[in-house]
Structure formats: structure tokens, C-alpha cells
Amino acid sequence: MLETAPSLLAQLSFPAPMAGVTLFHYLFVAACLFAIGVIGFLSRRNLIIMFLCTELMFQGAALALIALGRYHLNHTGEVFVIFVLTIAAAEAALALGLVVYLYRRKGTLDSEAWAALKG
Amino acid sequence: MQLDLSTLFVHPVLLLLGLALGAIGVWYAMPRANRAPRELGGIVAAAGIALVFLGVLIRGAEAFPNVFFYVFALIGLGSALRVITHPKPVYAALFFILTILSSAGLYILLSAEFLAFALVIIYAGAILITYLFVIMLATQAPSEDSPNEGEEADRVSRAPNGAVLAGFLLLAALTGLFNAGVSSLPPSGSLPSVVHADEPLERLPGKVKAALVARGAPEEIEVANDAARGLAINARPGARNVLTRIDYEAGIPFVKAYHAALAAEMPETRRAAYLSSQRLLRDGQAEPMFAANEVVEPLPPETLALLRFEDRPTIVLPNTTRPARLAEGDPWSPSWVVQFRMPDDLTAVNLERVGFALLSEHPLALELAGVILLMALVGAVVVARKQIEASEAETEAAAAAAGGSPA
């Protein structure tokens, strides 16, 4: 009898059970977000959109972290997402500063304008 | 709760088919010079993703799916698709905000309330506003002759075929991994971390006291953190009392007495139905808590308080009535978790739990994040202060090359 009690508690108490929706569902959505971000980053030519696509990839990673943290009933995943948010904010501040800098140089946001960097 | 993810799909071929359909749809929806039917692409992509979900649904039909998950996932993925396909950067940023909001919804479904709100505040409120500012600072005004056309760089994507293929392969590899490997993860119920259920007893004595007093416990109780036993409640000087931590078998009389006391206050007509509806878990089987015409013993007279929280009993007992088995060995190991469910305001909320995890387990990472933010601040200032001296002719040439009108 006693060994059934913990599982009962795990279903009753925090966090609420995932009714019908499994870990796979969340991981699939996260992977889709990440893949959409990759596609956009590879194919869009606007520098700002490219950075938006990296943010999409961050979103996918964060969702996977939270879902896995929920699955293991601990909060390390959520703590890590806090750092993902921190890095995203820092990256946005720096990258957008650089984008404005590049725009003032060439007058366009087209990443192909910097194709000379290919060497 | 047993999850066997490898059985979720009807067949992996269905998974690949759905992903391929989604990839074709994204490929159609990418902006390009000759106008392909892009709305059609969006529909095809949505159909592909829906097909994958359908495959999961067919197998998981016995548990009705959480509707909100599908709503949020659909909105999030659809608007993510628009982020990468919309030719106008401002609209792409606005669609990204929609993605953020629906991810916040998913976070809430995952009981991560704090991060859901943090996500909306930080991403939608701060980062995306910065993006919008930069988009407006760094975008050519539309020219006279083609006011609705954006820059050529926005209208034609660079290598949609290769990009979509790469994305599809990545997605197929990732989901294939889920299919093969995730099922080896243990189901959530088998983890010992259920001991967190009465965490606030150890970590939030002030909160526990406030909640108890609000529910009718004696005003003068002292809630103190007892290193050996977690929380102790001192109701009288010199007396040490323990809140609720009773093992399953020993707790049954208290639960019975509690429900009997509740039933005694009910109208006669409801009493029998209430008592017969109570269940007890025994050897994994739910059995009636009360036999017919059972005489329930009242609570022991030394009970300090019988606190009622909706349907959850919480009993404050003096130290002497603590079941003997709790005093020996390792009383707080997970197999000894009590069967009482703590009331909501006696459990740590998500914010408190994240705070515990952040400050007690990852303090160094917190410091490093602060350092990174400081470096980003300095870097942004340095980048922003840099003056670009481009000559008039250079600017005009660059603008002409980009296809816009000279500023």
C-alpha cells in the first residue's frame, strides 16, 4: 500500500498532470519552432528578420527546457530558461546595435550587401 | 500516467509524411519573385503539422487531449511561419509577438507561470519593442511609384529550397530521436521529487503561519523551522507540534474522523451519500473509506486544530500523537509521503519554487548572467556611440544599389 502513495501524490499535487498531452507534444512544438527559425535564418535576407529567427530558435529551446523540467518535476529547466532569456536580451541589445551600425554603412538591411565578407 | 512514446504513432511513415507536407508548405510560403500561391503554402504546412498531431491523437485517444495545448501550439506555429514568410519586417515582428504570447500560454499549461509572465514582459514588452524601433530606424521609406513594395531583400528569400530542406531534415532527425529514445525516460510518478509537495513547511514558515491563522488556527502559534523534522508548530510554550506529516496507515483514522466531522454538519439527506463516496487507496485499489453503519472514532482530544480547506484535511497534532514510525529511521524519505494533499495556500507557488531553485542551486549562474548583461550593456553603448562618416555620394550609391530612394 505504501508504495502506491507517492505516485498518487504525484498525480494529485503540483504540478497538475498532463492530461492527454504528453511530453512528446511539447517537444514536437519546440522542434517545429526551432526548425522554422532555422529555415528563416537560412533563407531570409533582412538582417533584422534573421535575428528574429534566432529568437524563434531560442523560443523552441526554452519550450523544450520547460517541458522537460515539468516532466522531471523539478525547476532546473525553468531556471535555465531564465538564463536563455538573459542571453536573448543581451544578444538583442548588441545585435540590434550592430544592425543599426551596418545600416548606416550601406543604407540597406540586405545581408547580401555584405557578401564581400565571403572573401 | 505511464508514457510510452514509441507507441504514440501509428507508424513513423505518417510522421515523415506529415513533416514532408509541412516542409512543402513552408517552401511554398517563402517570399519569392514570381508570386507563388503563398496562402496555399500556409494551408499545406498547417495540414502537415495537423497530420502529425492526428497521428498522436489516434493512439492517445483514451485520454482526451488538452484543447488549450492545440490552440496555443497552432497559433504559435502559424505565427512563427508568418514571421519567416511575411515580406514586411514590421509585420514579422508583430507576428513574433503572437508567437511569444502563445508560448506563454504553453508555459502556463506546463505550470511555469512565473516564466510565462517573464516571457511576456521581457520578450513582448522589451526585446520586441527594441526590434520594432530598429526596424523603423533602419528601413527605407516606401518610394512613390511602389508604395506597397518593400525592399527587394524582403520580397525574395535567398535559398528557400536548401533552407527548407535543411529545416525538414533537422525536424525529421529530432522527431525521429523522440520516437526512438524518449520513452526510456521514467514516468513522472516514479521520481522521488514528490517530496517537494510539502516544501513550504521547511522553507516558508512565515507563509505557513499566515495561512494557518487565516484558517482559524490559534493566533499565538509559532512556526519554526526544525532542522530534524522540517517544520514544527509551537502552539503553547514548551509544546512542539507537527503539522500533517503522518504516514499513510497511521493517517487513516484522522482522515476518517475529518470526513465524519464534515458529514455531521451536512443535511441528513446528503450525509450518507457523502460518506459512501469517500475512497481509500489500499494496495493500489480504491476501496470505500467507510463500511456501512461504521462508527467513526472522533479525533483524538489532543488535536490542536482541525483545519478545513475545501476537501483537504489538515490536522495539527501535538508532538505526542505523532505516529511512532515517523520517529525512527529516515522519516522523510519519499516512501513516507503523507496522503494528505496540502491546501493550495500551503504549497509553494511556481514563483517561490523557481526562486528556491535559482538562488539555492544555481547562484553562480545567476552571477554570470549578471556579468553577461553588464558586458552587453557596455557593448551596446560602445556600438551605439560609433559615428559613421559616409560621404553623400557613397550613401546615394548604396541606396540606389539597394533599390530604394536616396535618403
PDB file of C-alpha atoms in Angstrom, chain A:
ATOM      1  CA  MET A   1       0.000   0.000   0.000  1.00  0.00           C
ATOM      2  CA  LEU A   2       2.653   2.459   0.966  1.00  0.00           C
ATOM      3  CA  GLU A   3       4.484   2.235  -2.308  1.00  0.00           C
ATOM      4  CA  THR A   4       1.407   3.382  -4.170  1.00  0.00           C
ATOM      5  CA  ALA A   5       1.098   6.533  -2.141  1.00  0.00           C
ATOM      6  CA  PRO A   6       3.893   8.547  -3.832  1.00  0.00           C
ATOM      7  CA  SER A   7       2.515   8.030  -7.299  1.00  0.00           C
ATOM      8  CA  LEU A   8      -0.909   9.040  -6.081  1.00  0.00           C
ATOM      9  CA  LEU A   9       0.558  12.195  -4.656  1.00  0.00           C
ATOM     10  CA  ALA A  10       2.478  12.898  -7.833  1.00  0.00           C
ATOM     11  CA  GLN A  11      -0.769  12.838  -9.725  1.00  0.00           C
ATOM     12  CA  LEU A  12      -2.676  14.912  -7.255  1.00  0.00           C
ATOM     13  CA  SER A  13      -0.290  17.635  -6.246  1.00  0.00           C
ATOM     14  CA  PHE A  14       1.801  20.189  -8.028  1.00  0.00           C
ATOM     15  CA  PRO A  15       2.166  20.252 -10.930  1.00  0.00           C
ATOM     16  CA  ALA A  16      -1.124  19.228 -12.420  1.00  0.00           C
ATOM     17  CA  PRO A  17      -0.995  16.069 -14.520  1.00  0.00           C
ATOM     18  CA  MET A  18      -0.559  16.472 -18.243  1.00  0.00           C
ATOM     19  CA  ALA A  19      -3.987  15.393 -19.350  1.00  0.00           C
ATOM     20  CA  GLY A  20      -3.773  13.738 -22.727  1.00  0.00           C
ATOM     21  CA  VAL A  21      -0.931  15.960 -23.867  1.00  0.00           C
ATOM     22  CA  THR A  22       2.361  14.182 -23.434  1.00  0.00           C
ATOM     23  CA  LEU A  23       5.941  15.321 -23.335  1.00  0.00           C
ATOM     24  CA  PHE A  24       6.194  14.417 -26.999  1.00  0.00           C
ATOM     25  CA  HIS A  25       3.617  17.034 -27.969  1.00  0.00           C
ATOM     26  CA  TYR A  26       5.595  19.796 -26.337  1.00  0.00           C
ATOM     27  CA  LEU A  27       8.903  18.586 -27.710  1.00  0.00           C
ATOM     28  CA  PHE A  28       7.367  18.413 -31.169  1.00  0.00           C
ATOM     29  CA  VAL A  29       6.142  22.008 -30.965  1.00  0.00           C
ATOM     30  CA  ALA A  30       9.555  23.066 -29.665  1.00  0.00           C
ATOM     31  CA  ALA A  31      11.334  21.258 -32.500  1.00  0.00           C
ATOM     32  CA  CYS A  32       8.970  22.857 -35.034  1.00  0.00           C
ATOM     33  CA  LEU A  33       9.674  26.318 -33.644  1.00  0.00           C
ATOM     34  CA  PHE A  34      13.395  25.653 -33.808  1.00  0.00           C
ATOM     35  CA  ALA A  35      13.224  24.302 -37.366  1.00  0.00           C
ATOM     36  CA  ILE A  36      11.117  27.241 -38.534  1.00  0.00           C
ATOM     37  CA  GLY A  37      13.714  29.529 -37.009  1.00  0.00           C
ATOM     38  CA  VAL A  38      16.492  27.689 -38.837  1.00  0.00           C
ATOM     39  CA  ILE A  39      14.646  27.909 -42.149  1.00  0.00           C
ATOM     40  CA  GLY A  40      14.054  31.608 -41.683  1.00  0.00           C
ATOM     41  CA  PHE A  41      17.625  32.290 -40.646  1.00  0.00           C
ATOM     42  CA  LEU A  42      18.970  30.494 -43.703  1.00  0.00           C
ATOM     43  CA  SER A  43      16.590  31.950 -46.235  1.00  0.00           C
ATOM     44  CA  ARG A  44      15.656  35.470 -45.209  1.00  0.00           C
ATOM     45  CA  ARG A  45      17.950  38.266 -46.321  1.00  0.00           C
ATOM     46  CA  ASN A  46      16.866  41.029 -43.975  1.00  0.00           C
ATOM     47  CA  LEU A  47      19.345  41.235 -41.093  1.00  0.00           C
ATOM     48  CA  ILE A  48      16.643  42.083 -38.559  1.00  0.00           C
ATOM     49  CA  ILE A  49      14.464  39.168 -39.643  1.00  0.00           C
ATOM     50  CA  MET A  50      17.480  36.912 -39.352  1.00  0.00           C
ATOM     51  CA  PHE A  51      17.890  37.954 -35.736  1.00  0.00           C
ATOM     52  CA  LEU A  52      14.168  37.483 -35.165  1.00  0.00           C
ATOM     53  CA  CYS A  53      14.656  33.935 -36.419  1.00  0.00           C
ATOM     54  CA  THR A  54      17.371  33.320 -33.831  1.00  0.00           C
ATOM     55  CA  GLU A  55      14.837  34.452 -31.248  1.00  0.00           C
ATOM     56  CA  LEU A  56      12.436  31.865 -32.666  1.00  0.00           C
ATOM     57  CA  MET A  57      15.099  29.228 -32.123  1.00  0.00           C
ATOM     58  CA  PHE A  58      15.521  30.457 -28.538  1.00  0.00           C
ATOM     59  CA  GLN A  59      11.784  30.030 -28.110  1.00  0.00           C
ATOM     60  CA  GLY A  60      11.920  26.443 -29.279  1.00  0.00           C
ATOM     61  CA  ALA A  61      14.792  25.650 -26.919  1.00  0.00           C
ATOM     62  CA  ALA A  62      13.070  27.347 -23.997  1.00  0.00           C
ATOM     63  CA  LEU A  63       9.844  25.444 -24.566  1.00  0.00           C
ATOM     64  CA  ALA A  64      11.732  22.145 -24.664  1.00  0.00           C
ATOM     65  CA  LEU A  65      13.556  23.025 -21.434  1.00  0.00           C
ATOM     66  CA  ILE A  66      10.363  23.900 -19.603  1.00  0.00           C
ATOM     67  CA  ALA A  67       8.557  20.802 -20.845  1.00  0.00           C
ATOM     68  CA  LEU A  68      11.414  18.549 -19.751  1.00  0.00           C
ATOM     69  CA  GLY A  69      11.617  20.294 -16.397  1.00  0.00           C
ATOM     70  CA  ARG A  70       7.916  19.707 -15.941  1.00  0.00           C
ATOM     71  CA  TYR A  71       8.354  16.090 -16.924  1.00  0.00           C
ATOM     72  CA  HIS A  72      11.006  15.536 -14.279  1.00  0.00           C
ATOM     73  CA  LEU A  73       9.091  17.546 -11.690  1.00  0.00           C
ATOM     74  CA  ASN A  74      11.929  19.897 -10.952  1.00  0.00           C
ATOM     75  CA  HIS A  75      12.630  23.514 -11.740  1.00  0.00           C
ATOM     76  CA  THR A  76      16.103  23.405 -13.223  1.00  0.00           C
ATOM     77  CA  GLY A  77      14.622  23.731 -16.694  1.00  0.00           C
ATOM     78  CA  GLU A  78      12.785  26.877 -15.724  1.00  0.00           C
ATOM     79  CA  VAL A  79      15.917  28.310 -14.137  1.00  0.00           C
ATOM     80  CA  PHE A  80      17.788  27.637 -17.337  1.00  0.00           C
ATOM     81  CA  VAL A  81      15.120  29.415 -19.343  1.00  0.00           C
ATOM     82  CA  ILE A  82      15.753  32.475 -17.195  1.00  0.00           C
ATOM     83  CA  PHE A  83      19.328  32.414 -18.463  1.00  0.00           C
ATOM     84  CA  VAL A  84      18.116  31.865 -22.021  1.00  0.00           C
ATOM     85  CA  LEU A  85      16.003  34.996 -21.648  1.00  0.00           C
ATOM     86  CA  THR A  86      19.017  36.849 -20.267  1.00  0.00           C
ATOM     87  CA  ILE A  87      21.214  35.824 -23.161  1.00  0.00           C
ATOM     88  CA  ALA A  88      18.446  36.673 -25.629  1.00  0.00           C
ATOM     89  CA  ALA A  89      18.125  40.150 -24.162  1.00  0.00           C
ATOM     90  CA  ALA A  90      21.883  40.716 -24.219  1.00  0.00           C
ATOM     91  CA  GLU A  91      22.121  39.364 -27.746  1.00  0.00           C
ATOM     92  CA  ALA A  92      19.254  41.541 -28.951  1.00  0.00           C
ATOM     93  CA  ALA A  93      20.821  44.664 -27.485  1.00  0.00           C
ATOM     94  CA  LEU A  94      24.205  44.023 -29.090  1.00  0.00           C
ATOM     95  CA  ALA A  95      22.965  42.625 -32.386  1.00  0.00           C
ATOM     96  CA  LEU A  96      20.494  45.413 -32.969  1.00  0.00           C
ATOM     97  CA  GLY A  97      23.189  47.959 -32.202  1.00  0.00           C
ATOM     98  CA  LEU A  98      25.355  46.285 -34.825  1.00  0.00           C
ATOM     99  CA  VAL A  99      22.459  46.175 -37.289  1.00  0.00           C
ATOM    100  CA  VAL A 100      21.937  49.907 -36.983  1.00  0.00           C
ATOM    101  CA  TYR A 101      25.673  50.364 -37.440  1.00  0.00           C
ATOM    102  CA  LEU A 102      25.677  48.215 -40.582  1.00  0.00           C
ATOM    103  CA  TYR A 103      22.618  50.014 -41.923  1.00  0.00           C
ATOM    104  CA  ARG A 104      24.337  53.368 -41.571  1.00  0.00           C
ATOM    105  CA  ARG A 105      27.276  51.981 -43.534  1.00  0.00           C
ATOM    106  CA  LYS A 106      25.411  50.615 -46.562  1.00  0.00           C
ATOM    107  CA  GLY A 107      21.938  52.077 -46.375  1.00  0.00           C
ATOM    108  CA  THR A 108      20.328  48.687 -46.657  1.00  0.00           C
ATOM    109  CA  LEU A 109      19.489  45.739 -44.404  1.00  0.00           C
ATOM    110  CA  ASP A 110      20.129  43.193 -47.144  1.00  0.00           C
ATOM    111  CA  SER A 111      22.632  40.664 -45.847  1.00  0.00           C
ATOM    112  CA  GLU A 112      23.837  40.136 -49.430  1.00  0.00           C
ATOM    113  CA  ALA A 113      25.201  43.667 -49.324  1.00  0.00           C
ATOM    114  CA  TRP A 114      27.869  42.218 -47.071  1.00  0.00           C
ATOM    115  CA  ALA A 115      28.643  39.349 -49.410  1.00  0.00           C
ATOM    116  CA  ALA A 116      32.177  40.696 -49.685  1.00  0.00           C
ATOM    117  CA  LEU A 117      32.794  39.088 -46.303  1.00  0.00           C
ATOM    118  CA  LYS A 118      32.825  35.760 -48.106  1.00  0.00           C
ATOM    119  CA  GLY A 119      36.324  36.714 -49.207  1.00  0.00           C
TER     120      GLY A 119
END
